Short mmCIF file of C-alpha atoms and ligand atoms in Angstrom, two decimals:
data_model
loop_
_atom_site.label_atom_id
_atom_site.label_comp_id
_atom_site.label_asym_id
_atom_site.label_seq_id
_atom_site.Cartn_x
_atom_site.Cartn_y
_atom_site.Cartn_z
CA MET V 145 11.49 -7.59 -13.45
CA THR V 146 8.73 -6.67 -11.06
CA TRP V 147 6.38 -9.56 -11.11
CA HIS V 148 5.03 -8.66 -7.38
CA GLN V 149 1.01 -8.96 -8.24
CA GLN V 150 -1.53 -9.37 -5.97
CA ARG V 151 -5.25 -10.24 -5.46
CA GLN V 152 -7.97 -9.97 -2.92
CA ILE V 153 -9.88 -13.37 -2.23
CA GLY V 154 -13.01 -12.04 0.05
CA ASP V 155 -10.92 -9.98 3.29
CA VAL V 156 -7.99 -12.14 2.17
CA THR V 157 -4.59 -10.57 0.02
CA VAL V 158 -2.50 -13.37 -1.68
CA HIS V 159 0.48 -12.41 -3.34
CA SER V 160 1.89 -13.93 -6.12
CA LEU V 161 5.99 -14.30 -5.59
CA THR V 162 8.52 -15.59 -7.73
CA ASP V 163 11.86 -17.56 -7.62
CA GLY V 164 12.98 -16.71 -11.04
CA GLN V 165 13.12 -18.56 -14.16
CA PHE V 166 14.18 -21.55 -15.62
CA ARG V 167 14.06 -23.76 -18.67
CA LEU V 168 12.87 -27.40 -19.44
CA ASP V 169 12.75 -29.14 -22.39
CA GLY V 170 9.93 -28.58 -24.64
CA GLY V 171 9.07 -32.15 -25.77
CA ALA V 172 9.18 -33.32 -22.19
CA MET V 173 6.24 -30.22 -20.68
CA PHE V 174 4.33 -31.17 -23.30
CA GLY V 175 4.42 -35.38 -23.38
CA SER V 176 2.34 -36.83 -26.52
CA VAL V 177 1.41 -33.13 -27.82
CA PRO V 178 3.15 -32.69 -30.95
CA LYS V 179 5.66 -29.63 -31.31
CA THR V 180 4.06 -28.06 -34.10
CA LEU V 181 1.13 -27.42 -31.79
CA TRP V 182 2.68 -26.73 -28.20
CA GLU V 183 5.82 -24.46 -29.76
CA ARG V 184 2.52 -21.84 -30.82
CA VAL V 185 2.06 -21.38 -27.15
CA ALA V 186 5.50 -22.37 -25.80
CA PRO V 187 8.32 -20.74 -28.75
CA ALA V 188 11.19 -23.51 -27.68
CA ASP V 189 15.08 -21.83 -27.65
CA ASP V 190 18.18 -23.43 -29.47
CA LEU V 191 18.25 -26.33 -26.91
CA ASN V 192 14.30 -26.90 -27.48
CA ARG V 193 13.71 -25.67 -24.03
CA ILE V 194 10.79 -23.34 -22.73
CA ARG V 195 10.76 -20.58 -20.37
CA LEU V 196 9.36 -21.05 -17.21
CA ARG V 197 9.14 -19.67 -13.55
CA THR V 198 9.00 -20.89 -9.76
CA ASN V 199 5.85 -19.35 -8.85
CA PRO V 200 5.25 -19.52 -4.97
CA LEU V 201 1.87 -17.26 -3.09
CA LEU V 202 2.11 -15.70 -0.31
CA ILE V 203 -1.34 -15.49 1.36
CA ARG V 204 -2.17 -13.15 4.20
CA LEU V 205 -5.05 -14.76 6.48
CA ASN V 206 -6.34 -13.66 10.12
CA GLY V 207 -2.69 -11.98 10.30
CA GLU V 208 -0.90 -15.47 9.53
CA ASN V 209 1.90 -15.14 6.84
CA ILE V 210 0.98 -18.69 4.55
CA LEU V 211 3.76 -19.50 2.50
CA VAL V 212 2.73 -22.26 -0.74
CA GLU V 213 6.17 -23.39 -2.19
CA THR V 214 9.94 -22.14 -1.18
CA GLY V 215 11.20 -21.70 -4.27
CA PHE V 216 13.80 -23.59 -7.09
CA TRP V 217 16.71 -25.88 -5.66
CA ASP V 218 19.60 -22.76 -4.65
CA GLN V 219 22.93 -25.22 -4.35
CA GLY V 220 22.75 -27.20 -7.54
CA GLY V 221 26.41 -25.43 -8.33
CA GLU V 222 26.88 -24.01 -11.83
CA LYS V 223 26.44 -27.13 -14.17
CA PHE V 224 23.00 -27.61 -13.00
CA GLU V 225 21.75 -24.29 -13.38
CA ALA V 226 23.17 -23.76 -16.73
CA ILE V 227 21.15 -27.18 -17.75
CA TYR V 228 17.91 -25.59 -15.80
CA GLY V 229 18.97 -21.97 -17.45
CA LEU V 230 18.34 -20.80 -14.09
CA GLU V 231 18.12 -16.85 -14.27
CA ARG V 232 17.18 -15.38 -11.11
CA ASP V 233 15.79 -12.34 -11.78
CA GLU V 234 13.48 -12.00 -8.81
CA THR V 235 13.96 -14.25 -5.54
CA VAL V 236 11.16 -14.92 -3.01
CA PHE V 237 13.13 -13.41 -0.57
CA ARG V 238 13.27 -10.68 -2.25
CA GLY V 239 9.25 -10.55 -2.78
CA LEU V 240 9.08 -11.23 0.84
CA ASP V 241 11.28 -8.12 1.48
CA ALA V 242 9.39 -5.70 -0.49
CA LEU V 243 6.47 -6.76 1.42
CA GLY V 244 8.39 -5.72 4.97
CA LEU V 245 8.64 -9.53 5.61
CA ARG V 246 11.61 -11.64 6.94
CA PRO V 247 11.90 -15.40 6.60
CA GLU V 248 11.48 -15.89 10.70
CA ASP V 249 7.87 -14.07 9.89
CA ILE V 250 6.51 -17.08 7.80
CA HIS V 251 4.06 -19.02 9.74
CA LEU V 252 2.93 -21.54 7.53
CA VAL V 253 4.79 -23.24 4.82
CA ILE V 254 3.09 -25.72 2.09
CA ASN V 255 4.57 -27.72 0.25
CA THR V 256 2.81 -28.77 -2.82
CA HIS V 257 5.32 -31.85 -3.23
CA LEU V 258 8.81 -32.19 -2.59
CA HIS V 259 10.62 -31.34 -5.99
CA PHE V 260 13.60 -29.00 -6.05
CA ASP V 261 11.69 -27.01 -8.11
CA HIS V 262 9.29 -26.69 -5.71
CA ALA V 263 10.50 -27.23 -1.96
CA GLY V 264 14.14 -26.44 -3.08
CA ARG V 265 14.12 -23.17 -0.55
CA ASN V 266 12.82 -25.15 2.49
CA VAL V 267 16.50 -24.71 3.67
CA THR V 268 19.23 -22.20 3.90
CA LEU V 269 22.66 -22.33 2.09
CA THR V 270 24.02 -23.45 5.95
CA GLY V 271 21.10 -26.40 5.72
CA ASP V 272 19.32 -24.83 8.54
CA PRO V 273 15.47 -24.68 8.01
CA THR V 274 14.52 -21.09 5.52
CA PHE V 275 11.47 -20.43 7.91
CA PRO V 276 12.48 -21.46 11.04
CA ASN V 277 9.19 -20.60 12.77
CA ALA V 278 7.06 -21.81 10.27
CA ARG V 279 5.51 -25.40 10.50
CA TYR V 280 5.63 -26.92 6.89
CA VAL V 281 2.55 -29.01 5.37
CA VAL V 282 3.34 -32.26 3.22
CA GLN V 283 1.30 -35.04 2.31
CA ARG V 284 2.35 -38.92 4.26
CA GLN V 285 2.37 -40.16 0.72
CA GLU V 286 4.58 -37.16 -0.45
CA LEU V 287 7.26 -37.77 2.25
CA HIS V 288 7.32 -41.01 2.08
CA ASP V 289 8.21 -41.07 -1.71
CA ALA V 290 10.78 -38.39 -1.44
CA ARG V 291 12.91 -40.67 0.78
CA HIS V 292 12.20 -44.26 -1.06
CA THR V 293 12.87 -43.26 -4.99
CA HIS V 294 13.77 -45.28 -8.07
CA GLU V 295 15.06 -44.14 -11.25
CA ARG V 296 12.43 -42.53 -12.71
CA ASN V 297 11.50 -39.78 -10.36
CA ARG V 298 15.30 -39.38 -8.12
CA ALA V 299 16.47 -36.61 -9.91
CA SER V 300 13.67 -35.23 -8.61
CA TYR V 301 14.73 -34.80 -4.88
CA LEU V 302 17.11 -34.14 -3.03
CA ALA V 303 17.61 -34.78 0.89
CA ALA V 304 19.67 -31.56 1.30
CA TYR V 305 16.27 -29.67 1.89
CA ILE V 306 13.79 -32.47 3.37
CA GLU V 307 15.91 -33.71 5.49
CA PRO V 308 16.74 -31.07 8.12
CA ILE V 309 13.18 -30.02 7.99
CA ALA V 310 12.55 -33.01 8.99
CA ASP V 311 14.81 -33.09 11.88
CA ALA V 312 13.73 -29.96 13.05
CA GLY V 313 10.69 -30.99 13.53
CA LEU V 314 8.83 -29.13 11.65
CA PHE V 315 6.89 -31.12 9.16
CA ASP V 316 3.69 -31.45 9.53
CA VAL V 317 2.36 -34.13 7.84
CA VAL V 318 -1.07 -34.85 6.61
CA ASP V 319 -3.12 -37.30 4.97
CA GLY V 320 -5.45 -36.16 1.53
CA GLU V 321 -7.93 -33.43 1.66
CA HIS V 322 -7.36 -31.59 4.94
CA GLU V 323 -8.61 -27.79 6.52
CA LEU V 324 -5.46 -25.98 7.70
CA ARG V 325 -7.53 -22.86 8.61
CA PRO V 326 -11.17 -21.93 8.37
CA GLY V 327 -11.08 -21.13 4.38
CA LEU V 328 -7.85 -22.96 3.64
CA SER V 329 -7.23 -26.36 2.75
CA VAL V 330 -4.85 -28.68 1.35
CA LEU V 331 -6.54 -30.69 -1.48
CA PRO V 332 -4.77 -34.17 -3.08
CA LEU V 333 -4.29 -33.54 -6.84
CA PRO V 334 -2.25 -36.81 -7.98
CA GLY V 335 -1.21 -37.72 -10.72
CA HIS V 336 2.41 -35.69 -11.51
CA ASN V 337 3.22 -37.59 -8.65
CA LEU V 338 0.90 -40.10 -5.70
CA GLY V 339 1.64 -37.37 -3.31
CA GLN V 340 0.90 -34.01 -4.68
CA GLN V 341 -1.60 -31.38 -3.15
CA GLY V 342 -3.35 -28.08 -4.31
CA VAL V 343 -3.89 -25.48 -1.99
CA VAL V 344 -7.82 -23.82 -1.74
CA LEU V 345 -8.44 -20.97 -0.55
CA ARG V 346 -12.31 -19.85 0.33
CA ALA V 347 -13.71 -16.47 1.55
CA GLY V 348 -16.34 -14.00 0.60
CA GLY V 349 -17.82 -16.21 -1.58
CA GLN V 350 -14.48 -16.04 -3.69
CA THR V 351 -12.21 -19.24 -4.65
CA LEU V 352 -8.85 -19.31 -5.56
CA VAL V 353 -7.09 -22.89 -6.11
CA TYR V 354 -3.49 -23.11 -6.33
CA VAL V 355 -2.68 -26.29 -8.53
CA ALA V 356 0.53 -27.05 -8.74
CA ASP V 357 1.95 -29.53 -11.44
CA LEU V 358 -2.12 -30.90 -12.46
CA ILE V 359 -1.55 -27.62 -14.61
CA ALA V 360 2.28 -26.29 -15.05
CA THR V 361 1.49 -23.44 -17.11
CA LEU V 362 -1.68 -21.72 -18.51
CA ALA V 363 -0.70 -23.97 -21.51
CA HIS V 364 -1.24 -27.22 -19.85
CA ALA V 365 -4.60 -26.59 -19.52
CA PRO V 366 -6.30 -28.75 -22.05
CA THR V 367 -7.26 -31.69 -20.85
CA ALA V 368 -4.86 -33.80 -22.69
CA TYR V 369 -1.81 -31.97 -22.41
CA ILE V 370 0.22 -33.34 -19.82
CA MET V 371 3.56 -33.62 -19.01
CA GLY V 372 5.95 -36.35 -20.07
CA TYR V 373 7.16 -35.33 -16.14
CA ASP V 374 4.14 -37.25 -15.15
CA LEU V 375 4.42 -40.15 -13.10
CA TYR V 376 0.92 -41.13 -13.30
CA PRO V 377 -0.68 -39.39 -16.75
CA VAL V 378 -4.03 -41.07 -16.88
CA THR V 379 -4.36 -40.48 -13.16
CA THR V 380 -3.77 -36.38 -13.79
CA LEU V 381 -6.64 -36.69 -16.37
CA GLU V 382 -8.76 -38.10 -14.10
CA THR V 383 -7.81 -35.30 -11.47
CA ARG V 384 -8.64 -32.75 -14.10
CA LYS V 385 -11.78 -34.14 -14.85
CA GLN V 386 -12.86 -34.51 -11.46
CA TYR V 387 -12.20 -31.05 -10.39
CA LEU V 388 -11.94 -28.61 -13.24
CA GLY V 389 -15.29 -28.59 -13.97
CA GLN V 390 -15.88 -27.69 -10.67
CA TRP V 391 -13.38 -24.58 -10.22
CA PHE V 392 -15.16 -23.29 -13.78
CA GLU V 393 -18.19 -23.00 -12.20
CA GLU V 394 -16.95 -21.48 -8.99
CA GLY V 395 -15.45 -18.59 -10.90
CA ALA V 396 -12.19 -19.46 -9.09
CA VAL V 397 -8.58 -17.75 -9.45
CA ILE V 398 -6.35 -20.30 -10.40
CA CYS V 399 -2.47 -20.17 -9.58
CA THR V 400 -0.10 -22.30 -11.59
CA PRO V 401 3.31 -22.74 -10.60
CA HIS V 402 5.49 -22.27 -13.24
CA ASP V 403 3.42 -19.81 -16.14
CA PRO V 404 6.53 -17.68 -17.04
CA ASP V 405 4.47 -14.69 -18.06
CA VAL V 406 0.73 -14.73 -15.94
CA ALA V 407 0.18 -15.43 -12.31
CA PHE V 408 -3.48 -15.09 -11.73
CA ALA V 409 -5.66 -17.19 -14.30
CA GLN V 410 -9.45 -18.04 -14.60
CA LEU V 411 -10.83 -21.38 -16.56
CA GLN V 412 -12.75 -20.88 -19.67
CA ALA V 413 -14.85 -23.58 -21.68
CA ASN V 414 -12.94 -24.17 -24.97
CA PRO V 415 -15.76 -24.70 -27.48
CA LYS V 416 -13.59 -27.82 -28.89
CA GLY V 417 -13.96 -29.54 -25.00
CA GLY V 418 -12.57 -28.89 -21.75
CA PHE V 419 -11.23 -25.96 -20.74
CA VAL V 420 -8.29 -22.87 -21.52
CA LEU V 421 -6.76 -20.83 -18.98
CA LYS V 422 -6.81 -17.14 -19.12
CA GLY V 423 -4.80 -14.61 -17.40
CA LEU V 424 -6.99 -11.70 -15.30
ZN1 ZN X 728 7.13 -27.93 -11.03
#
């Protein structure tokens, strides 16, 4: 498996990494969309699960190495990994290594949100920060919600990869839209949960957006293809209506966190309304 791909956004190089494949129930991934429709774009296995990936991004901006997402929780044990059909055919560490980078070389980590399939590699097997020289950017709302879970979201968070980062004082907690570096911002994208943020990079007249679970895979681009996992599906709909038209107009490169096959994509107008995503 060679996933590694890169794109140029102005003078900024963006590398798509992957932390391997996993599987989730197709019905849960497509919410109210009938299986007869979604299985055309996302075939199910004999347990009704569809193939997904965890796809972090490395942005090389003005000499800094900025990592978006850290990877899939790696300390869940055999049963956990079987439930999620985890296959680490590639890892974020091997991806960094191929670029000549060690975890110590990462200057900034952006946690889009703190679910275990996005922030699970925030810490090492010994419980230490994986990227010891990095600040970890997270929304205040998300850090709060991860620490005050309820029955509907509890399975998505583990204190094991959150509290060591807080204890080490490495979280940079932000509220709402925030420019981290010239041309690089985080942007709240509520719906999947309240505290999710996307990442927007603008350089040389080009735009790249890491959309987080607002659009989990290319197959989720149609406006009403909303995950059953989303806590606030109507908010997901509103957030999509707020931004997709703008990103389409800008010709933005779109990176989804979980597409199993495509690293970089672009929105196209759907003749039936809304948008579809096509791989670049
Ligand atoms: Zn996710």
